[in-house]
Amino acid sequence: MNNPTNIKDSVVLITGANRGIGKAYVEEFVKAGAKKIYLGVRNLDSVADMVAANLDTLIPLKFDVTNAADIKNAAKEAGDVDILINNAGILFFDDLSSADAVDNARKQIEVNYIAPLAITQAFAPILKNNGGGILITLSSIVGHVSMPAITTYCASKYAVQSLILNARAQLAAQGTRVIGVYPGPIETDMAADLDMDKAPPSQVAQETIKAIENGEEDVFTDDFSKATYQAFRADPKAVEAQMLEAAQQAA
Ligand SMILES: NC(=O)c1ccc[n+]([C@@H]2O[C@H](COP(=O)([O-])OP(=O)(O)OC[C@H]3O[C@@H](n4cnc5c(N)ncnc54)[C@H](OP(=O)(O)O)[C@@H]3O)[C@@H](O)[C@H]2O)c1
């Protein structure tokens, strides 16, 4: 990829491409003129209709992000990728009093942190071979600011923030742009039980594409995410006080 802001002619791989934000990425990258898009999915049937409607562009790839053989196979099959999107993720609701908090933490660290770490390792040489490219990883506003109702999920996204920063520093020399995406509540299955205003998944994809085109690295995709991050930057202790209030209300 000689011009890293040019989405037309790019080859994209999206994990968790069958629904939610991943599916929105597929739709928006098609609209933006991507040449080829690999849809990383656990169940190939889940994208059969999408692929049939865009046979020239979309390529389904069996890709459980926790499966080492699938990662190896994806790197073999998709050696022409120049935009990689680590999107697949899981969320459990819990707090420190939850009996399943430790189990939840292990599962979320596996899918939300260890998988993007392993995929980043596998694809870094591919991005390098293809001129540097772009590595995009889905964190969350709760990768910066903790929320009591999703205690162990937040920790997995803090780990993702460390991955994003390390990748940005370590892959700069090979010309890879590293973009972190920090949505607030988004209207997908993951947030179905969250009683908050939610932005559409298409907005996450559109804001990411704008960031690619404008050369930005940190994508706060919606009003909630932007306002929360600004409040955190202005006064981190005030945001902690809000958490305390939320925990007291929940008790
Ligand atoms: N929704 C929000 O409010 C929100 C806010 C901030 C950040 N995010 C982040 O945005 C990303 C996408 O979330 P979403 O809202 O679109 O979630 P979603 O609607 O629940 O979809 C999750 C996607 O991840 C896939 N996935 C889960 N485990 C996988 C695995 N082991 N291997 C491969 N794919 C797997 C799912 O595939 P299956 O269909 O096979 O399960 C599905 O495609 C996640 O990283 C999430 O943490 C979401």
Tab-separated table of N, CA, C and O in Angstrom, residues 147-209:
chain	number	residue	atom	x	y	z
A	147	MET	N	-15.874	1.041	33.979
A	147	MET	CA	-17.289	1.109	34.351
A	147	MET	C	-17.627	-0.111	35.193
A	147	MET	O	-17.350	-1.251	34.772
A	148	PRO	N	-18.206	0.102	36.390
A	148	PRO	CA	-18.394	-0.996	37.343
A	148	PRO	C	-19.199	-2.185	36.802
A	148	PRO	O	-18.904	-3.321	37.139
A	149	ALA	N	-20.194	-1.934	35.928
A	149	ALA	CA	-21.074	-3.027	35.481
A	149	ALA	C	-20.394	-3.988	34.511
A	149	ALA	O	-20.922	-5.065	34.223
A	150	ILE	N	-19.234	-3.576	33.979
A	150	ILE	CA	-18.495	-4.441	33.046
A	150	ILE	C	-17.020	-4.484	33.477
A	150	ILE	O	-16.113	-4.237	32.700
A	151	THR	N	-16.847	-4.849	34.738
A	151	THR	CA	-15.536	-4.770	35.385
A	151	THR	C	-14.451	-5.542	34.628
A	151	THR	O	-13.378	-5.000	34.340
A	152	THR	N	-14.693	-6.800	34.291
A	152	THR	CA	-13.615	-7.601	33.693
A	152	THR	C	-13.453	-7.315	32.204
A	152	THR	O	-12.361	-7.446	31.653
A	153	TYR	N	-14.535	-6.894	31.542
A	153	TYR	CA	-14.435	-6.474	30.127
A	153	TYR	C	-13.521	-5.253	30.029
A	153	TYR	O	-12.665	-5.187	29.143
A	154	CYS	N	-13.709	-4.288	30.955
A	154	CYS	CA	-12.862	-3.088	30.943
A	154	CYS	C	-11.383	-3.479	30.984
A	154	CYS	O	-10.568	-2.930	30.239
A	155	ALA	N	-11.063	-4.433	31.855
A	155	ALA	CA	-9.647	-4.839	31.984
A	155	ALA	C	-9.116	-5.375	30.661
A	155	ALA	O	-7.977	-5.097	30.272
A	156	SER	N	-9.947	-6.139	29.952
A	156	SER	CA	-9.482	-6.683	28.660
A	156	SER	C	-9.231	-5.551	27.668
A	156	SER	O	-8.312	-5.628	26.847
A	157	LYS	N	-10.011	-4.480	27.755
A	157	LYS	CA	-9.812	-3.368	26.818
A	157	LYS	C	-8.643	-2.467	27.250
A	157	LYS	O	-8.003	-1.849	26.400
A	158	TYR	N	-8.347	-2.394	28.557
A	158	TYR	CA	-7.112	-1.712	28.983
A	158	TYR	C	-5.898	-2.461	28.412
A	158	TYR	O	-4.920	-1.843	27.993
A	159	ALA	N	-5.965	-3.783	28.411
A	159	ALA	CA	-4.867	-4.571	27.836
A	159	ALA	C	-4.738	-4.269	26.338
A	159	ALA	O	-3.624	-4.140	25.809
A	160	VAL	N	-5.873	-4.134	25.668
A	160	VAL	CA	-5.853	-3.806	24.233
A	160	VAL	C	-5.184	-2.450	24.008
A	160	VAL	O	-4.444	-2.264	23.031
A	161	GLN	N	-5.407	-1.494	24.921
A	161	GLN	CA	-4.781	-0.180	24.764
A	161	GLN	C	-3.254	-0.316	24.795
A	161	GLN	O	-2.552	0.331	24.013
A	162	SER	N	-2.757	-1.179	25.665
A	162	SER	CA	-1.308	-1.395	25.712
A	162	SER	C	-0.820	-2.009	24.401
A	162	SER	O	0.237	-1.642	23.872
A	163	LEU	N	-1.608	-2.945	23.851
A	163	LEU	CA	-1.248	-3.550	22.563
A	163	LEU	C	-1.188	-2.481	21.464
A	163	LEU	O	-0.248	-2.442	20.662
A	164	ILE	N	-2.195	-1.609	21.444
A	164	ILE	CA	-2.236	-0.566	20.407
A	164	ILE	C	-0.990	0.330	20.516
A	164	ILE	O	-0.317	0.600	19.519
A	165	LEU	N	-0.665	0.761	21.736
A	165	LEU	CA	0.468	1.686	21.900
A	165	LEU	C	1.788	1.001	21.558
A	165	LEU	O	2.663	1.598	20.919
A	166	ASN	N	1.937	-0.268	21.981
A	166	ASN	CA	3.172	-0.987	21.657
A	166	ASN	C	3.293	-1.247	20.166
A	166	ASN	O	4.379	-1.123	19.589
A	167	ALA	N	2.179	-1.609	19.539
A	167	ALA	CA	2.216	-1.850	18.089
A	167	ALA	C	2.579	-0.559	17.353
A	167	ALA	O	3.392	-0.567	16.414
A	168	ARG	N	1.992	0.558	17.811
A	168	ARG	CA	2.289	1.847	17.131
A	168	ARG	C	3.780	2.149	17.211
A	168	ARG	O	4.404	2.546	16.219
A	169	ALA	N	4.363	1.948	18.382
A	169	ALA	CA	5.786	2.251	18.547
A	169	ALA	C	6.658	1.262	17.773
A	169	ALA	O	7.624	1.652	17.115
A	170	GLN	N	6.312	-0.014	17.824
A	170	GLN	CA	7.212	-1.039	17.294
A	170	GLN	C	7.057	-1.263	15.792
A	170	GLN	O	7.960	-1.790	15.150
A	171	LEU	N	5.898	-0.901	15.232
A	171	LEU	CA	5.698	-1.116	13.797
A	171	LEU	C	5.902	0.155	12.973
A	171	LEU	O	5.793	0.130	11.749
A	172	ALA	N	6.220	1.256	13.673
A	172	ALA	CA	6.424	2.523	12.947
A	172	ALA	C	7.568	2.382	11.942
A	172	ALA	O	7.485	2.869	10.808
A	173	ALA	N	8.635	1.688	12.347
A	173	ALA	CA	9.821	1.585	11.488
A	173	ALA	C	9.519	0.864	10.181
A	173	ALA	O	10.179	1.104	9.166
A	174	GLN	N	8.513	-0.010	10.174
A	174	GLN	CA	8.176	-0.704	8.927
A	174	GLN	C	7.058	0.031	8.162
A	174	GLN	O	6.530	-0.464	7.179
A	175	GLY	N	6.689	1.212	8.668
A	175	GLY	CA	5.723	2.055	7.954
A	175	GLY	C	4.267	1.691	8.189
A	175	GLY	O	3.383	2.131	7.462
A	176	THR	N	3.991	0.891	9.245
A	176	THR	CA	2.602	0.516	9.528
A	176	THR	C	1.945	1.588	10.396
A	176	THR	O	2.467	1.937	11.458
A	177	ARG	N	0.816	2.088	9.941
A	177	ARG	CA	0.016	3.024	10.760
A	177	ARG	C	-0.850	2.214	11.692
A	177	ARG	O	-1.522	1.263	11.259
A	178	VAL	N	-0.882	2.582	12.956
A	178	VAL	CA	-1.667	1.836	13.941
A	178	VAL	C	-2.766	2.754	14.479
A	178	VAL	O	-2.492	3.813	15.050
A	179	ILE	N	-4.009	2.309	14.271
A	179	ILE	CA	-5.176	3.118	14.652
A	179	ILE	C	-5.930	2.406	15.767
A	179	ILE	O	-6.224	1.213	15.672
A	180	GLY	N	-6.234	3.122	16.840
A	180	GLY	CA	-7.073	2.597	17.923
A	180	GLY	C	-8.478	3.175	17.790
A	180	GLY	O	-8.637	4.371	17.546
A	181	VAL	N	-9.483	2.315	17.938
A	181	VAL	CA	-10.879	2.762	17.812
A	181	VAL	C	-11.562	2.592	19.169
A	181	VAL	O	-11.512	1.511	19.772
A	182	TYR	N	-12.205	3.667	19.630
A	182	TYR	CA	-12.750	3.708	20.997
A	182	TYR	C	-14.236	4.067	20.980
A	182	TYR	O	-14.604	5.210	21.285
A	183	PRO	N	-15.102	3.094	20.649
A	183	PRO	CA	-16.529	3.420	20.651
A	183	PRO	C	-17.090	3.533	22.071
A	183	PRO	O	-16.597	2.908	23.017
A	184	GLY	N	-18.162	4.322	22.176
A	184	GLY	CA	-19.048	4.261	23.341
A	184	GLY	C	-20.095	3.194	23.062
A	184	GLY	O	-19.839	2.258	22.305
A	185	PRO	N	-21.297	3.306	23.654
A	185	PRO	CA	-22.330	2.289	23.401
A	185	PRO	C	-22.805	2.308	21.942
A	185	PRO	O	-23.164	3.363	21.426
A	186	ILE	N	-22.785	1.139	21.325
A	186	ILE	CA	-23.151	1.005	19.904
A	186	ILE	C	-24.282	-0.020	19.779
A	186	ILE	O	-24.273	-1.052	20.468
A	187	GLU	N	-25.182	0.247	18.872
A	187	GLU	CA	-26.398	-0.570	18.699
A	187	GLU	C	-26.054	-1.921	18.043
A	187	GLU	O	-26.191	-2.078	16.827
A	188	THR	N	-25.565	-2.859	18.842
A	188	THR	CA	-25.283	-4.207	18.318
A	188	THR	C	-25.742	-5.218	19.369
A	188	THR	O	-26.125	-4.849	20.476
A	189	ASP	N	-25.625	-6.513	19.028
A	189	ASP	CA	-25.996	-7.574	19.979
A	189	ASP	C	-25.234	-7.408	21.298
A	189	ASP	O	-25.773	-7.639	22.378
A	190	MET	N	-23.958	-7.023	21.196
A	190	MET	CA	-23.122	-6.919	22.396
A	190	MET	C	-23.708	-5.961	23.430
A	190	MET	O	-23.633	-6.198	24.626
A	191	ALA	N	-24.301	-4.882	22.944
A	191	ALA	CA	-24.802	-3.845	23.847
A	191	ALA	C	-26.315	-3.930	24.049
A	191	ALA	O	-26.914	-3.008	24.597
A	192	ALA	N	-26.911	-5.063	23.639
A	192	ALA	CA	-28.385	-5.175	23.682
A	192	ALA	C	-28.927	-4.931	25.088
A	192	ALA	O	-29.997	-4.341	25.248
A	193	ASP	N	-28.214	-5.388	26.118
A	193	ASP	CA	-28.727	-5.255	27.489
A	193	ASP	C	-28.286	-3.965	28.172
A	193	ASP	O	-28.504	-3.792	29.369
A	194	LEU	N	-27.659	-3.093	27.403
A	194	LEU	CA	-27.174	-1.826	27.970
A	194	LEU	C	-28.248	-0.762	27.781
A	194	LEU	O	-28.625	-0.447	26.647
A	195	ASP	N	-28.740	-0.207	28.892
A	195	ASP	CA	-29.830	0.762	28.828
A	195	ASP	C	-29.253	2.176	28.696
A	195	ASP	O	-29.223	2.944	29.654
A	196	MET	N	-28.753	2.467	27.496
A	196	MET	CA	-28.141	3.786	27.236
A	196	MET	C	-28.459	4.178	25.798
A	196	MET	O	-28.791	3.302	24.983
A	197	ASP	N	-28.317	5.456	25.465
A	197	ASP	CA	-28.411	5.851	24.047
A	197	ASP	C	-27.255	5.202	23.308
A	197	ASP	O	-26.131	5.185	23.817
A	198	LYS	N	-27.543	4.700	22.104
A	198	LYS	CA	-26.480	4.004	21.358
A	198	LYS	C	-26.359	4.568	19.947
A	198	LYS	O	-27.372	4.893	19.326
A	199	ALA	N	-25.143	4.649	19.472
A	199	ALA	CA	-24.899	5.090	18.092
A	199	ALA	C	-24.953	3.875	17.164
A	199	ALA	O	-24.706	2.752	17.599
A	200	PRO	N	-25.257	4.098	15.883
A	200	PRO	CA	-25.308	2.958	14.948
A	200	PRO	C	-23.903	2.442	14.612
A	200	PRO	O	-22.952	3.225	14.580
A	201	PRO	N	-23.781	1.132	14.349
A	201	PRO	CA	-22.454	0.584	14.002
A	201	PRO	C	-21.854	1.213	12.751
A	201	PRO	O	-20.630	1.325	12.635
A	202	SER	N	-22.705	1.670	11.829
A	202	SER	CA	-22.183	2.308	10.605
A	202	SER	C	-21.335	3.539	10.965
A	202	SER	O	-20.352	3.840	10.278
A	203	GLN	N	-21.705	4.220	12.067
A	203	GLN	CA	-20.952	5.422	12.472
A	203	GLN	C	-19.517	5.051	12.869
A	203	GLN	O	-18.577	5.792	12.585
A	204	VAL	N	-19.350	3.904	13.543
A	204	VAL	CA	-18.001	3.462	13.934
A	204	VAL	C	-17.152	3.264	12.675
A	204	VAL	O	-16.005	3.718	12.588
A	205	ALA	N	-17.742	2.598	11.692
A	205	ALA	CA	-17.000	2.312	10.452
A	205	ALA	C	-16.707	3.607	9.697
A	205	ALA	O	-15.586	3.818	9.212
A	206	GLN	N	-17.704	4.495	9.620
A	206	GLN	CA	-17.492	5.755	8.869
A	206	GLN	C	-16.425	6.627	9.542
A	206	GLN	O	-15.580	7.206	8.864
A	207	GLU	N	-16.466	6.689	10.871
A	207	GLU	CA	-15.470	7.506	11.582
A	207	GLU	C	-14.067	6.911	11.421
A	207	GLU	O	-13.078	7.640	11.360
A	208	THR	N	-13.981	5.586	11.367
A	208	THR	CA	-12.669	4.949	11.167
A	208	THR	C	-12.130	5.282	9.773
A	208	THR	O	-10.945	5.602	9.607
A	209	ILE	N	-13.010	5.213	8.790
A	209	ILE	CA	-12.580	5.508	7.412
A	209	ILE	C	-12.137	6.976	7.303
A	209	ILE	O	-11.115	7.283	6.680
